[in-house]
Structures are given as structure tokens and as C-alpha cells.
CSV table of C-alpha atoms in Angstrom, one decimal:
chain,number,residue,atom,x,y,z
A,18,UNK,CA,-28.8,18.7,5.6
A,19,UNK,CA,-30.4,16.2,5.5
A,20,UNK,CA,-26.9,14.6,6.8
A,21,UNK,CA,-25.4,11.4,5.4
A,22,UNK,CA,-27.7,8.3,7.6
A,23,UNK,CA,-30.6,9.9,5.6
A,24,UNK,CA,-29.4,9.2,2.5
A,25,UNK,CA,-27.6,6.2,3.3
A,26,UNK,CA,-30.5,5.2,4.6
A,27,UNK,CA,-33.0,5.7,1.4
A,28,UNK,CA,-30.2,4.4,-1.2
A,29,UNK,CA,-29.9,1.1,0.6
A,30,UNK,CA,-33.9,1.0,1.5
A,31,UNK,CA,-34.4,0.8,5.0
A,32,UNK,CA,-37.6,1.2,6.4
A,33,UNK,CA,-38.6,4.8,7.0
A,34,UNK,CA,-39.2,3.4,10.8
A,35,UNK,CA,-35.2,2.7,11.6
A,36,UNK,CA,-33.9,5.0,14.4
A,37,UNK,CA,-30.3,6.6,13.4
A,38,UNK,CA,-27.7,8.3,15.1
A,39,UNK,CA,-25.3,10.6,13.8
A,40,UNK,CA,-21.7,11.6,15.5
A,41,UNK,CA,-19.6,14.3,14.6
A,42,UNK,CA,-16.2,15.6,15.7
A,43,UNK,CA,-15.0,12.4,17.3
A,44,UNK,CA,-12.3,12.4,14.9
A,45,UNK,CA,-10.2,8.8,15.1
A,46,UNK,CA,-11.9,7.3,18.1
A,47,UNK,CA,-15.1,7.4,16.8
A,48,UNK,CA,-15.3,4.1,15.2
A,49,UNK,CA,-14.4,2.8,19.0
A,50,UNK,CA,-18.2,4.5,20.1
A,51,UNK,CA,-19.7,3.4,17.6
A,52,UNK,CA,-18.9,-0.3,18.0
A,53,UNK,CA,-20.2,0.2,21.3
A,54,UNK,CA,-23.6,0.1,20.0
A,55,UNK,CA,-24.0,-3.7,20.9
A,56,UNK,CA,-26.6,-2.2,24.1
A,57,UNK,CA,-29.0,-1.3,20.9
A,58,UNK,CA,-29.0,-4.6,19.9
A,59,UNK,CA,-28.8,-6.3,23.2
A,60,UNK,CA,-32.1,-4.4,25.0
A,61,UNK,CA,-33.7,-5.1,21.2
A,62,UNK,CA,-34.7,-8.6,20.7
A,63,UNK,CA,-33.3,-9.6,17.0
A,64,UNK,CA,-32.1,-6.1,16.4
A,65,UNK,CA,-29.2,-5.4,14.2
A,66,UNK,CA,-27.2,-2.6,13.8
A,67,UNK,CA,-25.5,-0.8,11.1
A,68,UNK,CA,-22.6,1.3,12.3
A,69,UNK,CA,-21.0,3.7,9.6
A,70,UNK,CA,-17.6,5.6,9.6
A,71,UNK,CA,-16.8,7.7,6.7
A,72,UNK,CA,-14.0,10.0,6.4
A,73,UNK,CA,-13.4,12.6,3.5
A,74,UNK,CA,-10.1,14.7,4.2
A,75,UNK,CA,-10.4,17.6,1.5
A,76,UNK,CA,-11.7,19.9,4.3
A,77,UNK,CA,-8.5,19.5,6.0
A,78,UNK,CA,-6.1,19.9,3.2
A,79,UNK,CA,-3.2,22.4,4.0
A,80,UNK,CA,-0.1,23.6,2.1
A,81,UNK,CA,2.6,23.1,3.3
A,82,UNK,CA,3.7,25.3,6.6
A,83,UNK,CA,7.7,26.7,7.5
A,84,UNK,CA,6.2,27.2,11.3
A,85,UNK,CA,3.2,24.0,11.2
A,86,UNK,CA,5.2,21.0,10.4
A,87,UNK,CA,2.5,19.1,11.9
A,88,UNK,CA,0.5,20.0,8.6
A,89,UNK,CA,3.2,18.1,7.0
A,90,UNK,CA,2.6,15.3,9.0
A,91,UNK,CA,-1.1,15.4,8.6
A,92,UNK,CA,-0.8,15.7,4.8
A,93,UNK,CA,1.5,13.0,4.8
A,94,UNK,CA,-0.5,10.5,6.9
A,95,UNK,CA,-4.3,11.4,6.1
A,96,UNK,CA,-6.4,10.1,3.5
A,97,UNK,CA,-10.0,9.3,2.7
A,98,UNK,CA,-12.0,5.6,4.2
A,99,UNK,CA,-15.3,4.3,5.0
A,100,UNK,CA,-16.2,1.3,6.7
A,101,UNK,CA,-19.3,-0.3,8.0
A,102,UNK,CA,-19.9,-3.2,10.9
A,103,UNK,CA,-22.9,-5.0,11.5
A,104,UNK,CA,-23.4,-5.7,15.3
A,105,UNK,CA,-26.3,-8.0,17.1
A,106,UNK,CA,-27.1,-10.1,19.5
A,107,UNK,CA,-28.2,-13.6,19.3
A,108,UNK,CA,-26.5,-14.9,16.1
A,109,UNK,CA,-29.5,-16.1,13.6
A,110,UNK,CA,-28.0,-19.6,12.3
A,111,UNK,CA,-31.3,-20.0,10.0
A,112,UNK,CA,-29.7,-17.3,7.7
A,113,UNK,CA,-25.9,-18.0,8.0
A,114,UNK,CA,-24.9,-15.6,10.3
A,115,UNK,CA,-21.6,-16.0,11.6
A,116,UNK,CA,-20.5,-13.9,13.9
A,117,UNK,CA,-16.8,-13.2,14.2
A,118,UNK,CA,-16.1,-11.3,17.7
A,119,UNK,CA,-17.7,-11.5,20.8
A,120,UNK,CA,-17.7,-7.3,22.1
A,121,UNK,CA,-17.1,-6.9,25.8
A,122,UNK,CA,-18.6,-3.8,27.5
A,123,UNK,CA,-15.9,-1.3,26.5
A,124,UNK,CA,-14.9,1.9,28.1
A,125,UNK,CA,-13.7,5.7,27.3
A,126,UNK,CA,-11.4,7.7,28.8
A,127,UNK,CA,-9.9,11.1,28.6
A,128,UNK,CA,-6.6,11.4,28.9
A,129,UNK,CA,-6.0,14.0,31.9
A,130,UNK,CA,-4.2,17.6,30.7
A,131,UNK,CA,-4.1,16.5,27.0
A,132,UNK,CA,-6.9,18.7,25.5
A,133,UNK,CA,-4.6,20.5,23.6
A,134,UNK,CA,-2.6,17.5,22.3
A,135,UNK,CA,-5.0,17.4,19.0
A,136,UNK,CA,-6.9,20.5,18.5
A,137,UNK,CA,-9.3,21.1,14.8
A,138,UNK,CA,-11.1,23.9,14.4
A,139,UNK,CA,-13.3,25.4,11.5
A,140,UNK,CA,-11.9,28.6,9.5
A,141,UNK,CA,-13.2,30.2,6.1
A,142,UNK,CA,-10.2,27.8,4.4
A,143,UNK,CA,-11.8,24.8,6.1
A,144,UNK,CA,-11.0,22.2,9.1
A,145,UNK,CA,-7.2,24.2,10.6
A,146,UNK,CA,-5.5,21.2,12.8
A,147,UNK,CA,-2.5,21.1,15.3
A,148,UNK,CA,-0.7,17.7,16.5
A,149,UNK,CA,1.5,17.9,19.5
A,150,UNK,CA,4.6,16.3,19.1
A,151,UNK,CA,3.8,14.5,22.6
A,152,UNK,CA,0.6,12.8,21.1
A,153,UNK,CA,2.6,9.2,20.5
A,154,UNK,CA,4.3,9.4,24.4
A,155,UNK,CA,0.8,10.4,26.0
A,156,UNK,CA,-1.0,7.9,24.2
A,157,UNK,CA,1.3,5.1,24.8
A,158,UNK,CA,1.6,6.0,28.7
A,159,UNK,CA,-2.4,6.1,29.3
A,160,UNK,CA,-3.2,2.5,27.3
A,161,UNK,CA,-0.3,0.8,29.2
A,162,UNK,CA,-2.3,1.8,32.6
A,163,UNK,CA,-5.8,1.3,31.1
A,164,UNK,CA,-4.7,-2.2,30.3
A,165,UNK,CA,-3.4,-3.3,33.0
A,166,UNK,CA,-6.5,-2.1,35.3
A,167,UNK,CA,-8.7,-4.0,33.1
A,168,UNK,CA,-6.8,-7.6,32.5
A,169,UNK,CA,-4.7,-7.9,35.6
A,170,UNK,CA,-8.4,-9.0,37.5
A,171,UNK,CA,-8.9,-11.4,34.7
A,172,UNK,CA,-5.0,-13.3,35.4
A,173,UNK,CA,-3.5,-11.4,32.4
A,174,UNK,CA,-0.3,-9.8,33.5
A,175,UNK,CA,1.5,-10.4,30.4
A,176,UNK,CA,0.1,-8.2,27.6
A,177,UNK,CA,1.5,-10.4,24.6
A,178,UNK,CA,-1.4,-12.9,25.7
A,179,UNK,CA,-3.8,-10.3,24.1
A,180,UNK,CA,-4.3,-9.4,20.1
A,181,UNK,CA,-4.3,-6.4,19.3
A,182,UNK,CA,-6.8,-4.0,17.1
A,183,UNK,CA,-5.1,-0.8,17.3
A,184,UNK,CA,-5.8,2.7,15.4
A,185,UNK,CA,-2.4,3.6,13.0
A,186,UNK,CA,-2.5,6.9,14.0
A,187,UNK,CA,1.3,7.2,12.6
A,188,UNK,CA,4.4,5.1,12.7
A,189,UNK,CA,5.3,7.2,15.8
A,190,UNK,CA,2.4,6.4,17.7
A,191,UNK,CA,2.3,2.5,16.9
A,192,UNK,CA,6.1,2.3,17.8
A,193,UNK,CA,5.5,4.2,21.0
A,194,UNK,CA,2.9,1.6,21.9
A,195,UNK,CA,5.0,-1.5,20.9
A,196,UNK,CA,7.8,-0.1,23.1
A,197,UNK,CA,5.6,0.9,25.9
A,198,UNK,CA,3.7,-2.0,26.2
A,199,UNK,CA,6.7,-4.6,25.8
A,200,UNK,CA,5.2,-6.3,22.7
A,201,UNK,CA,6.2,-8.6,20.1
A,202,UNK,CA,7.2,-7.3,16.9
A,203,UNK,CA,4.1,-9.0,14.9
A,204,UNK,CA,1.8,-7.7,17.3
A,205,UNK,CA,0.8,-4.9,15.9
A,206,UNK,CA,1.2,-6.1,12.4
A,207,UNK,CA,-2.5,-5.7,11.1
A,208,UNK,CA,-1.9,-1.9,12.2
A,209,UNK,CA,1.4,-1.7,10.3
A,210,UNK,CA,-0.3,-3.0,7.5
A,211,UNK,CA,-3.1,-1.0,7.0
A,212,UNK,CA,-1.3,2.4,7.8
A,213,UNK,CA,1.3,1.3,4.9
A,214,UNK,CA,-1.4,0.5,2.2
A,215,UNK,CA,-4.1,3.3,3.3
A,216,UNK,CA,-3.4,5.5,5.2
A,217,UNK,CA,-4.6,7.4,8.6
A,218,UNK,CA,-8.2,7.2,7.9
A,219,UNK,CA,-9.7,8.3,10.9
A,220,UNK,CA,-12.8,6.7,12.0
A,221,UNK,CA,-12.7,3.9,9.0
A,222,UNK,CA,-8.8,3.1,10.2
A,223,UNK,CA,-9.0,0.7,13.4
A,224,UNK,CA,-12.2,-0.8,11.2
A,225,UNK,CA,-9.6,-1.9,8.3
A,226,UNK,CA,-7.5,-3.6,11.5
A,227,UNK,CA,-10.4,-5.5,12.7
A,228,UNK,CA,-11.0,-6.9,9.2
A,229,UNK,CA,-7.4,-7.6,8.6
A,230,UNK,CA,-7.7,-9.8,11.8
A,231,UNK,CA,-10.6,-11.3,10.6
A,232,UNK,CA,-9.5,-12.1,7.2
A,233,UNK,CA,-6.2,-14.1,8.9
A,234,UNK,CA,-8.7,-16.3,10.7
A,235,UNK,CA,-11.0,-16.8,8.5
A,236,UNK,CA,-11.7,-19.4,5.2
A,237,UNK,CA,-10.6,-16.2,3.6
A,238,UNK,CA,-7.2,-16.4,5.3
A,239,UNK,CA,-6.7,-19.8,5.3
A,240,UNK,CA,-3.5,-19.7,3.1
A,241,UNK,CA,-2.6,-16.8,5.2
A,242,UNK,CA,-2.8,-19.8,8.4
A,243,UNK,CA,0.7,-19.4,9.2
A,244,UNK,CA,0.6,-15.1,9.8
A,245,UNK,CA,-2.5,-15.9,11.7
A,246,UNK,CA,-0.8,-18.3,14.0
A,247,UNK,CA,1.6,-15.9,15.0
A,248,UNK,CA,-0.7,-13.0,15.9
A,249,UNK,CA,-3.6,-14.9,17.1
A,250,UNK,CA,-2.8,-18.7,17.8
A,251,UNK,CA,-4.4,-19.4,21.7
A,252,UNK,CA,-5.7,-16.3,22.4
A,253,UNK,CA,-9.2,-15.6,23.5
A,254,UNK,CA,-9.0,-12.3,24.7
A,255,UNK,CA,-8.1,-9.3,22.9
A,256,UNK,CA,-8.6,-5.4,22.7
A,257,UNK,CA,-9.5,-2.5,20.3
A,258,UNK,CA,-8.1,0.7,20.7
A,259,UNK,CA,-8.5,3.7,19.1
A,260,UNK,CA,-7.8,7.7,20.1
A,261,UNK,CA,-8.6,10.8,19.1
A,262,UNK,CA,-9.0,14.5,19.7
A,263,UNK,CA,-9.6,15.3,23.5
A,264,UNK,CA,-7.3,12.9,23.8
A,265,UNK,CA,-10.0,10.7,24.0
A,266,UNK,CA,-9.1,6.7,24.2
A,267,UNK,CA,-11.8,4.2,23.3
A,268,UNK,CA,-11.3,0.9,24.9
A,269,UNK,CA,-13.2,-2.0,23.1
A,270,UNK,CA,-12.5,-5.6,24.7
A,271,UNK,CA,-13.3,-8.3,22.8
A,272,UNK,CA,-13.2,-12.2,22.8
A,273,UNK,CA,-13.1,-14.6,19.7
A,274,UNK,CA,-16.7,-15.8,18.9
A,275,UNK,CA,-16.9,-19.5,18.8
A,276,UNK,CA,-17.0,-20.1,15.2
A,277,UNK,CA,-13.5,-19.8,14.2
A,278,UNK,CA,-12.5,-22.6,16.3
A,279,UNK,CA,-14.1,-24.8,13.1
A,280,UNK,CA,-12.8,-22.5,10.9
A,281,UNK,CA,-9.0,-22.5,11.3
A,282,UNK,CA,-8.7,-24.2,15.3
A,283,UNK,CA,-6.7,-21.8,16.5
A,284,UNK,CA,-8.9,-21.9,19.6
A,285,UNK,CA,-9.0,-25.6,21.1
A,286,UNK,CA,-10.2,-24.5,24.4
A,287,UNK,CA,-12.2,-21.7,23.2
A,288,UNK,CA,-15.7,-20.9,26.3
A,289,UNK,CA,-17.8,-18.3,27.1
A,290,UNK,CA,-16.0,-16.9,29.9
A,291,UNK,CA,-19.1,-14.4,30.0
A,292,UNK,CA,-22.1,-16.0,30.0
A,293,UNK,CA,-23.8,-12.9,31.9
A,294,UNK,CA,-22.9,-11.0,29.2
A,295,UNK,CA,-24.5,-11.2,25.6
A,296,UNK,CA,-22.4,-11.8,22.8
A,297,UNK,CA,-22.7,-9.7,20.5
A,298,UNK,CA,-21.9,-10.5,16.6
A,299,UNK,CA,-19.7,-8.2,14.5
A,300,UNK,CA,-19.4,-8.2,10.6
A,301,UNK,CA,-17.3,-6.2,8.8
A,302,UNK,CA,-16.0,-5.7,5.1
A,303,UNK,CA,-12.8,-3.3,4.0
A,304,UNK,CA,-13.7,-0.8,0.9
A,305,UNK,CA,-11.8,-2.6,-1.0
A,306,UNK,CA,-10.0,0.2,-2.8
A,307,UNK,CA,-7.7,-1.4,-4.9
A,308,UNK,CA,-10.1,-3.5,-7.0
A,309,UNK,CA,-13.7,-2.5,-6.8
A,310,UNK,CA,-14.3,-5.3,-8.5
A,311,UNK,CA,-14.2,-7.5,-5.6
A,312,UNK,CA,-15.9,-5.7,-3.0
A,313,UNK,CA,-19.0,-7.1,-3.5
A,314,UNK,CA,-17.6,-10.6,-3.5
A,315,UNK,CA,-20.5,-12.2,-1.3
A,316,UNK,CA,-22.1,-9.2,-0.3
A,317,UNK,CA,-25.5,-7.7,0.1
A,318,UNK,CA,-26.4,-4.0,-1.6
A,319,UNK,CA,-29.5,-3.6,1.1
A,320,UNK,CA,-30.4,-4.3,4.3
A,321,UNK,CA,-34.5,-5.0,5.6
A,322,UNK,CA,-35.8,-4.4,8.6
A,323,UNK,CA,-36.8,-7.5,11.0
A,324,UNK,CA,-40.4,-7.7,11.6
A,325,UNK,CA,-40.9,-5.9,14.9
A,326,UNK,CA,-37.4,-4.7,15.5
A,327,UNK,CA,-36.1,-1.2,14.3
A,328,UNK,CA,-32.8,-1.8,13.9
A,329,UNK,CA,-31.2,-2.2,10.7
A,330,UNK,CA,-30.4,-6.2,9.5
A,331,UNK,CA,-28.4,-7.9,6.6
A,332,UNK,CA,-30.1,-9.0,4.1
A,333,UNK,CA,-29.1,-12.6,2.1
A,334,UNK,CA,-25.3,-11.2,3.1
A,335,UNK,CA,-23.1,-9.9,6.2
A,336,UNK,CA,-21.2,-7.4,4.4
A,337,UNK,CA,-21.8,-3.7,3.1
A,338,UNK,CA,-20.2,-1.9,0.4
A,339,UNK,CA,-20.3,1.7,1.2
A,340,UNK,CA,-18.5,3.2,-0.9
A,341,UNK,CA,-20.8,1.7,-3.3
A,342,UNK,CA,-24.0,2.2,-1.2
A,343,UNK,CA,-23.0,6.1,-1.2
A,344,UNK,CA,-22.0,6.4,-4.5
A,345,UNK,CA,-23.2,10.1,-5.8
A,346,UNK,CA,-23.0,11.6,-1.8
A,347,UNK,CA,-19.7,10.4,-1.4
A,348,UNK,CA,-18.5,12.3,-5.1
A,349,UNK,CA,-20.6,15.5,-3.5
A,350,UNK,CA,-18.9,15.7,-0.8
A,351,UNK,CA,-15.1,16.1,-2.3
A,352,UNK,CA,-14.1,19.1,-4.0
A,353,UNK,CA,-15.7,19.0,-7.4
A,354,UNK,CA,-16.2,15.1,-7.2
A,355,UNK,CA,-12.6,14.7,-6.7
A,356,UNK,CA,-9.3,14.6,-5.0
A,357,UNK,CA,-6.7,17.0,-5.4
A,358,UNK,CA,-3.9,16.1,-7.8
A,359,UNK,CA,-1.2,14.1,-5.5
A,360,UNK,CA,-3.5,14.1,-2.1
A,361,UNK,CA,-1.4,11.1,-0.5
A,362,UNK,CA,-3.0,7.6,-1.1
A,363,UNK,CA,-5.5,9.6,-3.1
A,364,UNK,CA,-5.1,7.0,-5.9
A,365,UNK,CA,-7.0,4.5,-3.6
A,366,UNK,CA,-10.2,6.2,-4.0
């Protein structure tokens, strides 16, 4: 101590009046609470807030295990990520904001008889886990019901009419889903994608989806237009998932914000369908990990506090670097600034 937000908060300048929240042991779903920030910036007039997930896996590191083959798998699948949205209320067209998802009023659930499904816990040799080999099949059976509670109301019987944000816990755990829920191979394909270049991040992971969805429907994807089509063409509703230890499923609904019906027309007939609701803006920029070059492409390094609000707001820019923005804390935090030699997807960061 002082934890992470405080010196997150002094390296990118905030004022020393910004309220911040830290979570701990959420494990994957946290990104899925933290989204749900939007009632900050909803009961704040002109409030934005900057919600960070950063995961650093050398705590959990395990050799290999004759009677613990789900070490295997967690060596195997884990690896380090941050990530870092921007969510508000009341898009600000005077300085370009342009908000890419409307956030519905999402929900959380505990899976009932499932505490010990995932199960971490700390020891003198650091953060000992166990995965069930059930986690993919309880997972897949409680979304499948949480779904159709929520969009059956709404006339949505047919889950294909949704996109899909979901956490890559594993390649078992997205298959079970695609088979459980009936859906169409390219569904789930910003999932697939992001598990195969990065990784089970944690927290960061369903963050890396989102922004894979938005970069396909975005001027950033518009040569990409056809892949976007397929996953996204006429839909306006759509859902973020992500799970974790307890098990614990975050539920974040979400509708396409108006916008990128001028950017790509994908949505002809795009309305608010919840004008009771505010909509609440989301930025979001992947650590670009394979070129750090070009993670500052048209970003901002700081973010000012709004006159009167005390919530944290872009600056000139909608996007945050964090891996650059913690620098020297990130570095302290892995084992002598470093990975170990051969940590899978290590070479990313």
C-alpha cells in the first residue's frame, strides 16, 4: 500500500479530489462489475469514469503437477492484461465524444452449488488454484437460463439475434456455450480470437472482446466490413458475459449507441428502445501488446477532472494506455521486473 488507483491516479494527474474504488479477488468476472459503474456517472451530472482491470499472473505460477492437472491448464491458458474503459452519461459532442455502446442495467448471479468449481487461495509459494473439470458444463447451463429470462420479455427467443461479448475462459468453456446456446459458428468469434492471440487474462479478457467488436464496426474496421456483417449486421441488442470464481456470472446487456449507424450502417433501424434509461457511453482501447508503437495512436496520456464533477474524464482523447500509464508499478509488481522464461504468451508483454 498505497494500492494501484493511487498511483495510477498521481502518474496520469487526476485531481487529488477523485473518488476511487478498488476490487480484489473477483478473478475473471470482475471486468463485468466494473462496467457496471455507469450509476456513478448517471446520478453525477457530466461525470466520467475510468474503470481499470489489470492482471499480473506470476503469483499464480505453478510447476507442473502428476495429481493437479488443472495447474496445467491454468499454465497453459493464463497470462498477463490490462485494460481500461471510459463510461458516462450524456455523450459531450463539443469534444468528440463518441460513444460506442449503450450499457443496460446488468445483473450478477451466483451459480447455485458451484463454490467449489474455482477455488484460489493464498500459500507461502503464492496464489494455489483448483479448476473443476465441470466449470465449462455449469457455466454453459446457467447463461443459457439467464438469457432466456432476460430476452424472451423483450420478443427474443432466438439467441443468434444477439452479439455476443463473452469471457475466453478456455476453448472448453466457449465451445460448451456455442453448443449450449445453439449458436452460429462466427458468433463467438471476437472470443476465439482473443483467447488465440492472448490469452486467459482474467479481468482485462472480456475487455479485449468488447474492443474487438468495436474495432469491426468502427472506421477502424472498415476494411474488416465484411467479418463485421456477419457477427453484427441488424442487431441492436447484445450481451457481455463474463464468470469467475464463486462461480459468479456477470451479465452486462448492452445495445449499439447510435453512432455507428453513420459509421458502417449496419443499423438502418437503429432507436432508443430505452429512453427511461440513460445511455451510457463506453470507450475502450486494447494494450496493444504486439507493437507498442501504436497504442497511443490517437490517444490521451491523462485525464482532467470536469469542473464540479469528481469523476474522472478524457482529456483531448477517448482512449488510455495503461500499460503505459503504469509503467514502473506494473515492472514492480512481476518477479524482478519480469516474466519467467517461457510463461505462455509471456512474449506479449
Amino acid at each position: 500500500m498505497p494500492a494501484a488507483d493511487h498511483k495510477l491516479a498521481k502518474l496520469i494527474r487526476l485531481n487529488p479530489l477523485v473518488q476511487r474504488f478498488m476490487l480484489y479477488q473477483r478473478g475473471c468476472f470482475a471486468a463485468g462489475t466494473a462496467i457496471s459503474c455507469q450509476g456513478l456517472a448517471e446520478n453525477n451530472a457530466d461525470a466520467r469514469v475510468l474503470a481499470v482491470c489489470s492482471e499480473n499472473m506470476v503469483g499464480c505460477f505453478q510447476p507442473p503437477s502428476e495429481t493437479h492437472l488443472d495447474v496445467l491448464v491454468g499454465s497453459a491458458l493464463f497470462s498477463d492484461g490490462a485494460a481500461a474503459v471510459v463510461v458516462g452519461a450524456n455523450p459531450d459532442t463539443t469534444v468528440k465524444e463518441r460513444p460506442s455502446f449503450q450499457i443496460i442495467p446488468a445483473k450478477q448471479a451466483i451459480i447455485p452449488d458451484s463454490d467449489e468449481i474455482i477455488v484460489a487461495k493464498i500459500r507461502e509459494m503464492g496464489m494455489a488454484y483448483y479448476l473443476s473439470k465441470k466449470l465449462p458444463k455449469v457455466i454453459a447451463n446457467h447463461i443459457e437460463q439467464s438469457l432466456m429470462e432476460t430476452f424472451s420479455p423483450l420478443g427474443i427467443h432466438d439467441l443468434n439475434k444477439l452479439f455476443y461479448v463473452v469471457h475466453p475462459g478456455g476453448p472448453a468453456v466457449l465451445k460448451q456455450i456455442e453448443e449450449k446456446l445453439g449458436l452460429d459458428n462466427d458468433k463467438l468469434k471476437a472470443s476465439w480470437h482473443v483467447l488465440i492471440e492472448y490469452g486467459n487474462m482474467w479481468s482485462p479478457s472480456v475487455l479485449f472482446v468488447l474492443d474487438e467488436m468495436r474495432k469491426n464496426t468502427t472506421e477502424e474496421g472498415r476494411a474488416a466490413a465484411a467479418t463485421a456483417a456477419t457477427i453484427m449486421e441488424g442487431l441492436e441488442w447484445g450481451v457481455l458475459l463474463a464468470f469467475g470464481p464463486g462461480v459468479t456470472v456477470e451479465t452486462v446487456f448492452k445495445g449499439l449507441c447510435e453512432t455507428w449507424r453513420s459509421e458502417l450502417e449496419l443499423h438502418p433501424d437503429f432507436h432508443n428502445t430505452s429512453s427511461t434509461i440513460l445511455a451510457s457511453t463506453l470507450h475502450i482501447r486494447r494494450l496493444n501488446t504486439r507493437n507498442p508503437g501504436l497504442a497511443n495512436t490517437n490517444t490521451s496520456s491523462r485525464l482532467d477532472s470536469r469542473t464540479g464533477s469528481n469523476q474522472a474524464v478524457p482529456g483531448n482523447g477517448t482512449f488510455i494506455d495503461v500499460r503505459r500509464l503504469l509503467g514502473d508499478y506494473w515492472a514492480s509488481l512481476s518477479w524482478r521486473g519480469r516474466l519467467l522464461p517461457g510463461w505462455p504468451y509471456g512474449r506479449h508483454f
